[in-house]
Amino acid sequence: MAAKSKWFVLCQFLFCVFLCCESLYQGFGHYKRHQIRQNDNTSYDYKTAYFEQKVDHYGFANDDTYKQRYLIADQFWDKNGGPIFFYTGNEGDITWFCNNTGFMWELAPKLKALLVFAEHRYYGTSLPYGPDAVKDPKKLQYLTSEQALADFAILIQELKANEPGAQSSKVIAFGGSYGGMLAAWLRIKYPNVVDGSLAASAPIWSFIGQIPCEAQLQVVTNSFKRESQTCIKNIRKSWGIINTMGATDSGRARLSTSFDLCALLNTSADTDALKSWLVDIMFNLAMVDYPYPASFLEPLPGWPIKAVCKPLSTEVMDGVPLIQALSSAVKVYYNYTGQAKCLNVNQNAVGSLGDQLWGYQACTEMVMPSCSNGVTDMFEPTTYNFSLVSDACFKQFKIRPRKSWVITEYLGKNLKTASNIIFSNGLLDPWSSGGVLKSMSSSLPVIIIPNGAHHVDLRSSNPGDTPDITKARQTEEYIIQRWVKGDNS
Ligand SMILES: *[C@@H]1O[C@H](CO)[C@@H](O)[C@H](O)[C@H]1NC(C)=O
Ligand SMILES: *[C@@H]1O[C@H](CO)[C@@H](O)[C@H](O)[C@H]1NC(C)=O
Ligand SMILES: *[C@@H]1O[C@H](CO)[C@@H](O)[C@H](O)[C@H]1NC(C)=O
Ligand SMILES: *[C@@H]1O[C@H](CO)[C@@H](O)[C@H](O)[C@H]1NC(C)=O
Ligand SMILES: *[C@@H]1O[C@H](CO)[C@@H](O)[C@H](O)[C@H]1NC(C)=O
């Protein structure tokens, strides 16, 4: 996230959302069928439905409504008491999360569960005030985690009231990342509605003052270090070389050709953009360092950091040869498919609507700082300046962040009143730095996945999974099964 929306760059995949508008369905029972074909050729069948929600759950003056999309799959469900598995949608198109949450699809037949994937308001096709809301702070003000949680709680209650057989079903919430925070918070705020939650890679303690701002990039460095010490030495050294080259026209021209950039670097601001693009790539690589080929953010080989570090691991280099090696490394990320004609430094920049909307959330409630020291991490030293962030937010959205509101609203580090939440974290993932890594009570189990990247446990099982990944899913299954049986001890 840092200065830009470094969080999940996944929103870049969501361009099509507003072009392919499905006709809107309302209420229960009017469904459109879809099929997802997974890598293993298992086909996942679901239906799409819409539910009319109040735009404002907390005030009584605004009676506007919008249609919230959700996906529902009942083919595994035992209508005679089977549980409901409810995915708390995060900042993007819900079909994308549905496609990337194979664990729920694998668990549903075992526990005879009804699957529901609910879209987060203001994303995908669940749009209060339409796509133009982003231009108007008054229309965007209902984009908060509190409103989204209220949507989820109400949708669950409506499903239980209206789906024959669901009245006494246990409800288990699942979520990853921001969605994992929502799954945890849903159980914290609505224990009357949700019986237990799996919060995967949920950085609920990434807010200001909860962890040092260096923590995220420290994890990124560790994830590279485990592949090669030389790799991180070269990366640490490259910033100075980029700065020197970036100071002259000829140096910038050389940088541009070395990285095969689509647009020539003309100014020192362009050089800064190149550096933050490189930091974003390294951050993202640590998030998606899965043991098998995957295309979560970009199509990548298994253990992508190993592949990225390869050209940077033979010896400590200098000058243009180092920049060339760094360029080869970066192309593992952006040219694994061999399709890239040139590399675009603005590829991740805030542009698509989904990114802008996450940017808005980062400018209101989700204030998660990032910085680096250049000593224990492999990055250039950078500070975190809240006023700078606040000014940028005001410029873009006419609002300013409230830096500790989330800590007040969702218990902060004092989780003693919370129960039945599994916190799972992969230690390769930079977001693990803000995760719950030590169990605080027997009803808040913690699962650590040393070889795990960002919510790897929510993905489909894969022959390439390391034993710790497989074991995490088994433990989760065991605990969820106990919750479903009503055994909370
Ligand atoms: C999936 O189906 C395709 C086409 O039928 C086949 O070529 C491929 O080997 C199958 N993959 C698996 C993992 O079974
Ligand atoms: C989900 O998977 C289906 C089938 O593979 C694909 O057609 C669809 O585009 C995917 N949706 C997203 C948002 O990735
Ligand atoms: C640099 O200037 C050239 C020529 O005006 C332009 O095409 C290119 O887009 C500029 N580069 C950047 C990064 O803005
Ligand atoms: C991407 O890979 C292909 C195939 O190896 C290569 O022809 C192309 O030049 C590469 N693109 C860039 C920008 O390096
Ligand atoms: C933080 O940014 C503000 C501009 O909003 C600036 O005035 C201030 O000097 C900066 N503080 C530090 C410590 O750099």
GROMACS .gro file of C-alpha atoms in nm, residues 181 185 203-211 365-369 403-404 406-407 410 434:
model
   22
  181MET     CA    1  -0.977  -0.854   0.828
  185TRP     CA    2  -1.424  -0.819   1.230
  203PRO     CA    3  -0.304  -0.763   0.867
  204ILE     CA    4  -0.538  -0.639   1.139
  205TRP     CA    5  -0.246  -0.484   1.329
  206SER     CA    6  -0.085  -0.294   1.040
  207PHE     CA    7  -0.221   0.041   1.151
  208ILE     CA    8  -0.023   0.341   1.274
  209GLY     CA    9   0.155   0.271   1.600
  210GLN     CA   10   0.082  -0.103   1.598
  211ILE     CA   11   0.398  -0.215   1.418
  365GLU     CA   12  -0.987   0.408   0.750
  366MET     CA   13  -0.711   0.181   0.614
  367VAL     CA   14  -0.406   0.385   0.706
  368MET     CA   15  -0.121   0.132   0.696
  369PRO     CA   16   0.220   0.292   0.690
  403LYS     CA   17  -0.539   0.745   1.166
  404SER     CA   18  -0.654   0.546   1.466
  406VAL     CA   19  -0.989   0.134   1.301
  407ILE     CA   20  -0.802   0.058   1.623
  410TYR     CA   21  -1.223  -0.317   1.604
  434GLY     CA   22   0.065  -0.693   1.075
   0.00000   0.00000   0.00000
